[in-house]
Coordinates of C-alpha atoms in Angstrom, one line a residue:
M1 CA 154.2 31.7 -98.5
S2 CA 156.7 31.0 -101.3
L3 CA 159.7 28.6 -100.8
A4 CA 162.2 31.5 -100.7
S5 CA 160.2 33.1 -97.9
R6 CA 160.0 29.8 -95.8
I7 CA 164.0 29.5 -96.3
A8 CA 164.5 33.1 -95.4
N9 CA 162.7 32.6 -92.2
I10 CA 164.5 29.4 -91.3
I11 CA 167.9 31.2 -91.6
V12 CA 167.0 34.5 -90.1
P13 CA 163.7 33.9 -87.7
P14 CA 161.3 36.8 -87.4
Q15 CA 161.8 39.2 -84.6
S16 CA 159.6 38.7 -81.4
T17 CA 157.8 41.2 -79.9
H18 CA 158.4 39.8 -76.4
P19 CA 161.6 41.0 -74.7
T20 CA 164.4 38.7 -74.3
P21 CA 165.8 37.9 -71.0
S22 CA 168.9 40.1 -71.9
D23 CA 166.5 42.8 -72.9
S24 CA 164.8 42.7 -69.7
R25 CA 168.1 42.7 -67.6
T26 CA 169.1 45.8 -69.8
T27 CA 165.9 47.4 -68.9
V28 CA 166.5 46.8 -65.1
D29 CA 170.1 48.1 -65.4
I30 CA 168.8 51.5 -66.9
T31 CA 166.2 52.0 -64.3
N32 CA 168.4 50.9 -61.4
G33 CA 171.1 53.2 -61.6
S34 CA 173.2 51.6 -59.0
E35 CA 173.4 48.5 -61.0
G36 CA 173.7 50.3 -64.7
P37 CA 177.0 50.1 -66.9
G38 CA 178.7 52.7 -64.9
S39 CA 178.2 51.3 -61.6
A40 CA 181.0 49.7 -59.7
A41 CA 179.0 46.6 -59.2
Y42 CA 178.9 46.4 -63.2
K43 CA 182.3 47.0 -63.8
S44 CA 183.5 44.7 -61.2
Q45 CA 181.1 41.9 -62.7
R46 CA 182.7 42.6 -66.1
N47 CA 186.1 42.5 -64.9
R48 CA 185.5 39.0 -63.3
R49 CA 183.8 37.6 -66.2
S50 CA 186.8 38.9 -68.4
T51 CA 189.3 37.4 -65.9
E52 CA 187.7 34.1 -66.1
T53 CA 187.3 34.0 -69.9
G54 CA 190.9 34.7 -70.3
I55 CA 191.9 31.9 -67.8
M56 CA 189.5 29.4 -69.7
E57 CA 191.1 30.5 -73.1
T58 CA 194.7 30.0 -71.5
E59 CA 193.7 26.5 -70.2
E60 CA 192.0 25.5 -73.6
E61 CA 195.2 26.9 -75.4
E62 CA 197.4 24.8 -73.3
G63 CA 195.0 21.8 -72.9
R64 CA 195.4 21.8 -69.1
P65 CA 193.9 18.6 -67.7
R66 CA 192.5 18.3 -64.3
Y67 CA 195.3 17.3 -61.6
L68 CA 193.7 13.9 -60.7
H69 CA 193.3 12.9 -64.3
S70 CA 197.0 13.8 -65.0
M71 CA 198.4 12.1 -62.0
F72 CA 196.3 8.9 -62.8
A73 CA 197.3 8.9 -66.6
G74 CA 200.9 9.5 -65.9
G75 CA 201.0 6.9 -63.4
I76 CA 199.7 4.2 -65.7
G77 CA 201.9 5.4 -68.4
G78 CA 205.1 5.5 -66.3
T79 CA 204.4 2.3 -65.1
T80 CA 203.6 0.5 -68.2
G81 CA 206.9 2.0 -69.6
D82 CA 209.0 1.1 -66.8
L83 CA 207.5 -2.6 -66.7
L84 CA 208.1 -3.0 -70.5
M85 CA 211.7 -2.4 -70.2
H86 CA 212.3 -4.1 -67.1
S87 CA 214.1 -7.0 -68.8
L88 CA 216.7 -4.6 -70.1
D89 CA 217.0 -3.1 -66.8
T90 CA 218.0 -6.5 -65.5
V91 CA 220.3 -7.3 -68.1
K92 CA 222.3 -4.1 -67.2
T93 CA 222.3 -4.7 -63.6
R94 CA 223.8 -8.1 -64.1
Q95 CA 226.4 -7.0 -66.4
Q96 CA 227.2 -4.1 -63.8
G97 CA 227.2 -6.3 -60.7
D98 CA 228.8 -9.4 -62.1
P99 CA 231.6 -10.0 -59.2
H100 CA 233.2 -12.8 -61.2
M101 CA 236.5 -12.4 -63.1
P102 CA 236.1 -13.3 -66.3
P103 CA 232.5 -11.7 -66.3
R104 CA 229.8 -14.4 -66.8
Y105 CA 227.7 -11.8 -68.8
T106 CA 229.2 -10.0 -71.7
S107 CA 227.0 -8.9 -74.7
M108 CA 223.4 -7.9 -74.3
S109 CA 222.2 -10.7 -76.3
S110 CA 224.1 -13.5 -74.7
T111 CA 223.0 -12.2 -71.3
Y112 CA 219.4 -12.1 -72.3
T113 CA 219.7 -15.7 -73.4
K114 CA 221.8 -17.1 -70.5
I115 CA 219.4 -15.8 -67.9
F116 CA 216.2 -16.9 -69.6
R117 CA 217.5 -20.4 -70.3
Q118 CA 218.9 -20.6 -66.9
E119 CA 216.2 -18.8 -64.6
G120 CA 213.5 -18.2 -66.7
F121 CA 211.1 -15.3 -67.4
R122 CA 209.5 -14.5 -64.1
R123 CA 212.3 -15.2 -61.6
G124 CA 214.9 -14.3 -64.0
L125 CA 214.5 -11.6 -66.6
Y126 CA 211.6 -10.0 -64.5
S127 CA 213.1 -10.4 -61.0
G128 CA 212.7 -7.4 -58.8
V129 CA 209.4 -6.6 -60.6
T130 CA 207.5 -6.1 -57.6
P131 CA 209.4 -3.4 -56.0
A132 CA 209.9 -1.9 -59.5
F133 CA 206.0 -1.6 -59.6
L134 CA 205.5 -0.3 -56.0
G135 CA 207.9 2.4 -56.6
S136 CA 207.0 3.3 -60.5
F137 CA 203.4 3.7 -60.0
P138 CA 203.3 6.1 -56.9
G139 CA 206.6 7.9 -58.3
T140 CA 204.9 8.9 -61.3
V141 CA 201.8 9.8 -59.8
I142 CA 204.0 12.4 -57.8
F143 CA 205.7 13.4 -60.6
F144 CA 203.0 14.2 -63.0
G145 CA 200.7 16.0 -60.1
T146 CA 204.0 18.1 -59.1
Y147 CA 205.0 18.8 -62.8
E148 CA 201.5 20.1 -63.6
Y149 CA 201.1 22.3 -60.4
S150 CA 204.6 23.8 -60.7
K151 CA 204.3 24.3 -64.5
R152 CA 200.9 26.1 -64.4
H153 CA 201.7 28.2 -61.5
L154 CA 205.0 29.4 -63.0
I155 CA 203.4 30.2 -66.2
D156 CA 200.6 32.2 -64.6
L157 CA 203.2 34.1 -62.7
G158 CA 204.6 35.3 -66.2
L159 CA 207.6 32.9 -66.6
P160 CA 208.3 32.0 -70.2
H161 CA 206.8 28.4 -71.1
S162 CA 210.1 26.9 -71.9
L163 CA 211.6 27.8 -68.5
A164 CA 208.6 26.8 -66.5
Y165 CA 208.6 23.4 -68.4
L166 CA 212.4 23.1 -67.2
A167 CA 211.7 24.0 -63.7
G168 CA 208.8 21.7 -63.4
G169 CA 210.6 19.0 -64.5
F170 CA 213.3 19.7 -61.8
V171 CA 210.8 19.9 -59.1
A172 CA 208.7 17.0 -59.9
D173 CA 211.7 14.6 -60.3
F174 CA 212.9 15.8 -56.7
A175 CA 209.4 15.3 -55.3
A176 CA 209.5 11.7 -56.6
S177 CA 212.6 10.6 -55.8
F178 CA 211.8 10.0 -52.2
V179 CA 209.6 7.5 -53.5
Y180 CA 211.4 5.8 -56.5
V181 CA 215.1 5.6 -55.2
P182 CA 214.3 3.2 -52.1
S183 CA 212.0 1.3 -54.4
E184 CA 215.2 1.0 -57.1
V185 CA 217.4 -0.1 -54.5
L186 CA 215.3 -3.1 -53.5
K187 CA 214.5 -3.8 -57.2
T188 CA 218.3 -3.5 -58.2
R189 CA 219.5 -6.1 -55.5
L190 CA 216.6 -8.6 -56.4
Q191 CA 217.7 -8.2 -60.1
L192 CA 221.2 -9.1 -59.3
Q193 CA 220.4 -11.9 -57.0
G194 CA 217.8 -13.6 -59.5
R195 CA 216.0 -16.2 -57.6
Y196 CA 216.3 -17.2 -54.0
N197 CA 219.3 -19.8 -53.6
N198 CA 220.3 -19.1 -57.2
P199 CA 222.8 -22.0 -58.1
F200 CA 223.7 -20.1 -61.4
F201 CA 224.7 -16.7 -60.3
S202 CA 226.4 -15.8 -56.7
S203 CA 225.5 -12.2 -56.4
G204 CA 226.1 -11.8 -52.5
Y205 CA 222.4 -11.3 -52.0
N206 CA 219.8 -13.9 -51.2
Y207 CA 216.5 -12.5 -50.1
R208 CA 213.5 -14.5 -50.0
S209 CA 210.9 -11.7 -51.2
T210 CA 210.8 -8.0 -51.5
L211 CA 209.7 -7.6 -47.7
D212 CA 212.4 -9.7 -46.8
A213 CA 215.0 -7.7 -48.6
A214 CA 213.5 -4.5 -46.9
R215 CA 213.7 -5.8 -43.4
T216 CA 217.3 -7.2 -43.9
I217 CA 218.6 -4.1 -45.4
I218 CA 217.4 -1.9 -42.7
R219 CA 218.2 -4.3 -39.8
Q220 CA 221.6 -4.9 -41.1
E221 CA 222.7 -1.6 -42.9
G222 CA 220.2 1.1 -41.5
F223 CA 217.4 2.9 -43.1
S224 CA 219.7 5.1 -44.9
A225 CA 221.0 2.3 -47.3
L226 CA 217.5 2.5 -48.9
F227 CA 218.9 5.8 -50.2
Y228 CA 222.0 4.7 -51.4
G229 CA 223.3 6.4 -54.6
Y230 CA 220.5 9.0 -54.0
K231 CA 223.0 12.0 -54.8
A232 CA 224.4 10.5 -57.9
T233 CA 221.0 9.4 -59.2
I234 CA 219.5 12.9 -58.4
F235 CA 222.4 14.7 -60.5
R236 CA 221.3 12.4 -63.5
D237 CA 217.6 12.2 -63.2
L238 CA 216.8 15.8 -62.6
P239 CA 218.5 17.2 -65.7
F240 CA 217.1 14.4 -67.6
S241 CA 213.4 14.9 -66.7
A242 CA 213.7 18.6 -67.2
L243 CA 215.1 18.3 -70.4
Q244 CA 212.5 15.5 -71.4
F245 CA 209.6 17.5 -70.7
T246 CA 210.7 20.7 -72.1
F247 CA 211.4 19.1 -75.5
Y248 CA 207.9 17.2 -75.3
E249 CA 206.0 20.3 -74.4
Q250 CA 207.8 22.3 -77.2
E251 CA 207.2 19.5 -79.8
Q252 CA 203.7 18.9 -78.7
K253 CA 203.2 22.5 -79.3
L254 CA 204.7 22.7 -82.7
A255 CA 202.7 19.4 -83.6
K256 CA 199.5 21.0 -82.6
Q257 CA 200.1 24.1 -84.8
W258 CA 201.2 22.0 -87.8
V259 CA 197.8 19.8 -87.4
G260 CA 195.8 22.8 -86.6
G261 CA 194.3 21.2 -83.6
R262 CA 194.7 19.5 -80.3
D263 CA 194.4 16.0 -81.7
I264 CA 197.7 15.3 -83.4
G265 CA 197.2 11.6 -84.3
L266 CA 199.2 8.4 -82.9
S267 CA 202.4 8.9 -85.1
L268 CA 202.9 12.3 -84.1
E269 CA 202.3 11.1 -80.4
I270 CA 205.0 8.4 -80.6
L271 CA 207.3 10.7 -82.3
T272 CA 207.2 13.7 -80.0
G273 CA 207.3 11.3 -76.9
A274 CA 210.3 9.1 -78.4
T275 CA 212.3 12.1 -79.6
A276 CA 212.0 13.9 -76.4
G277 CA 213.2 11.1 -74.1
G278 CA 216.1 10.3 -76.8
M279 CA 217.4 13.6 -76.9
A280 CA 217.0 14.1 -73.2
G281 CA 219.0 10.7 -73.0
V282 CA 221.8 11.6 -75.3
I283 CA 222.5 15.0 -73.5
T284 CA 222.5 13.4 -70.1
C285 CA 224.8 10.3 -71.1
P286 CA 227.9 11.7 -69.6
L287 CA 226.0 12.0 -66.3
D288 CA 224.9 8.6 -66.5
V289 CA 228.5 7.3 -67.4
V290 CA 229.8 9.0 -64.3
K291 CA 227.0 7.8 -62.1
T292 CA 227.8 4.2 -63.1
R293 CA 231.5 4.3 -62.8
I294 CA 231.0 5.9 -59.1
Q295 CA 228.7 3.2 -58.0
T296 CA 230.4 0.3 -59.5
Q297 CA 234.1 1.3 -59.1
L298 CA 234.3 2.7 -55.8
N299 CA 234.6 0.3 -52.9
P300 CA 232.5 1.1 -49.8
Q301 CA 234.3 -1.2 -47.7
E302 CA 237.6 0.6 -47.7
G303 CA 236.7 1.7 -44.4
A304 CA 236.3 -1.9 -43.0
A305 CA 239.2 -3.1 -44.7
E306 CA 241.8 -1.1 -42.8
P307 CA 241.3 -2.8 -39.4
I308 CA 242.1 -6.1 -41.3
K309 CA 245.3 -4.9 -42.6
A310 CA 246.2 -3.7 -39.3
S311 CA 245.5 -6.8 -37.5
K312 CA 247.5 -8.7 -40.2
V313 CA 250.6 -6.3 -39.3
R314 CA 250.2 -6.4 -35.9
H315 CA 250.0 -10.4 -35.9
N316 CA 253.5 -12.1 -37.2
S317 CA 252.2 -15.5 -36.8
A318 CA 250.3 -16.9 -40.1
S319 CA 248.0 -18.8 -38.1
R320 CA 246.8 -16.0 -35.9
S321 CA 246.7 -13.8 -38.9
S322 CA 244.3 -16.3 -40.7
A323 CA 242.2 -16.8 -37.6
T324 CA 241.9 -13.0 -37.6
S325 CA 240.9 -12.7 -41.0
S326 CA 238.3 -15.8 -41.0
T327 CA 237.0 -14.1 -37.9
T328 CA 236.6 -10.9 -39.6
S329 CA 235.1 -12.3 -42.7
K330 CA 232.4 -13.9 -40.7
L331 CA 231.7 -10.7 -39.4
L332 CA 231.5 -8.6 -42.7
P333 CA 229.5 -10.4 -45.1
K334 CA 226.0 -9.9 -43.8
A335 CA 226.4 -6.0 -43.4
A336 CA 229.4 -5.3 -45.8
Q337 CA 228.8 -7.7 -48.6
Q338 CA 225.2 -6.2 -49.0
R339 CA 226.7 -2.8 -49.9
R340 CA 228.0 -3.7 -53.2
C341 CA 228.1 -0.7 -55.5
I342 CA 225.6 -1.1 -58.3
S343 CA 223.6 1.3 -60.3
T344 CA 220.1 2.1 -59.1
S345 CA 217.2 4.0 -60.5
S346 CA 216.7 3.8 -64.2
P347 CA 219.1 1.9 -66.2
S348 CA 222.6 3.1 -67.0
T349 CA 223.5 1.5 -70.2
S350 CA 227.2 2.4 -69.8
I351 CA 229.1 -0.6 -68.9
P352 CA 232.9 0.3 -67.8
K353 CA 235.3 -0.8 -70.4
P354 CA 237.9 -3.2 -69.0
G355 CA 240.9 -1.5 -67.9
S356 CA 239.2 1.8 -67.7
A357 CA 240.6 4.4 -65.2
N358 CA 239.0 4.2 -61.7
L359 CA 237.5 7.6 -60.8
N360 CA 238.3 7.4 -56.9
T361 CA 235.8 10.3 -56.0
S362 CA 232.1 10.5 -55.2
S363 CA 231.7 13.9 -56.8
V364 CA 229.9 13.8 -60.1
I365 CA 231.9 17.2 -61.1
T366 CA 235.1 15.8 -60.4
G367 CA 234.0 12.8 -62.1
L368 CA 233.3 14.3 -65.3
K369 CA 236.7 16.0 -65.4
L370 CA 238.7 12.8 -64.5
L371 CA 236.8 10.9 -67.2
Y372 CA 237.3 13.8 -69.9
K373 CA 241.4 13.8 -69.2
T374 CA 241.5 10.0 -69.4
E375 CA 239.1 9.0 -72.1
G376 CA 238.0 12.2 -73.9
L377 CA 234.5 12.8 -75.3
A378 CA 234.2 9.2 -76.3
G379 CA 234.4 8.4 -72.3
W380 CA 231.6 10.7 -71.6
F381 CA 229.3 9.4 -74.4
R382 CA 230.0 5.6 -73.7
G383 CA 226.9 3.7 -74.4
V384 CA 225.0 6.5 -75.9
G385 CA 223.4 4.2 -78.4
P386 CA 221.8 1.8 -76.0
R387 CA 220.8 4.7 -73.5
A388 CA 219.0 6.4 -76.7
V389 CA 217.2 3.4 -77.4
W390 CA 215.9 2.8 -73.8
T391 CA 215.0 6.3 -72.9
S392 CA 213.1 6.7 -76.5
V393 CA 210.9 3.6 -76.1
Q394 CA 210.2 4.4 -72.2
S395 CA 209.3 7.9 -72.9
G396 CA 207.3 7.4 -75.9
T397 CA 205.5 4.5 -74.4
M398 CA 204.8 6.6 -71.2
L399 CA 203.8 9.7 -72.7
V400 CA 201.6 8.0 -75.7
L401 CA 199.6 6.3 -73.0
Y402 CA 199.4 9.5 -70.9
Q403 CA 197.7 11.4 -73.7
A404 CA 195.6 8.7 -74.8
I405 CA 194.2 8.0 -71.2
L406 CA 193.7 11.9 -70.6
R407 CA 191.6 12.0 -73.9
Q408 CA 189.5 9.0 -72.9
M409 CA 189.0 10.6 -69.3
D410 CA 187.9 13.9 -71.0
V411 CA 185.4 12.2 -73.3
H412 CA 183.9 10.5 -70.4
L413 CA 183.8 13.6 -68.4
E414 CA 182.1 15.6 -71.2
S415 CA 179.5 12.9 -71.7
N416 CA 178.6 12.9 -67.9
R417 CA 178.5 16.6 -68.0
I418 CA 175.9 16.5 -71.2
D419 CA 173.9 13.8 -69.5
G420 CA 173.6 16.1 -66.5
V421 CA 172.3 18.9 -68.6
D422 CA 169.8 16.8 -70.3
I423 CA 168.4 15.2 -67.1
V424 CA 168.2 19.1 -65.7

């Protein structure tokens, strides 16, 4: 046999005289009329295979991960991003909740330096990190699980992809809010307090630990205090999450089309994640400003202040008035003092300008109108630079780690699948 004949036999193997399994199956189908191409069973099997193939092609096109993989990867990525930016969150909280006049914390750099020098890293810049972790991981696990579930079902129902991403972000953040808002209340108070018996900063809080803070708040203020600022937080975070993942999904799709594959590389992963968070942060900046102003300028003790004024009017004697005031002040600190209005949830990078108008409302819509009338567009976008930086870094870290962990889990799953086939 010549060399050319051998090469031809390798490329096109000779026909076998024995029937293949498909041939034998075809023969059976022909002989058994009930299972032939024209039978109902044959058509049903063909339609089922076509449907399964279509679903597999859709999942391959969208890159749908397993739910547990998505939840675990999202939990690790989101928690890492939050912990990475925790020190900036602490600086923001000290600036917003500083009760001293003139304020002890002014610029961001001086606040960083002062907290680190006086209180250290663990109990200063990273105070409140325990409730931050306890809320961030389960919160992001719930978020990514709910997002993937709602997004996929909306797409399968025929909703346009962009609307499915938007609605999925809304639903996912709402589901996660019941976990992250209480943890953020605890975290924010511990951040403002710093270390126990802090000699450098008087915040009005003095909890021994996270557990002590939770017990004290529930005992003195009620369980509902753990959800303080919930409505204002939802008004800001739901649109942010919806826009963030809408931008991210669309940018990922464009990047995959440009590269020609699902692996777009680290640089594009960082770019898509960071720009998605940054753009969502800029667009929702007015909601962030209003949320901060509502929570830092409204005084929830106004209701408690009225009895004090009435008692002073009734008592003409200065001594009796002072005695009443001192008695009331002894009754108020534990319950009322703990209700300081400070921002909860992800950092509000807008610091109220000295002399800025008090909104005197708890309505976000009314606050937006009043802010525009008094300060214009500049008031809406106060602090937009720091907010864009924070959301870009946090979003980029979370989404890059999310994709990296998903890829590693897919590789591990595929290797196990191949090993299983080899064993069989």
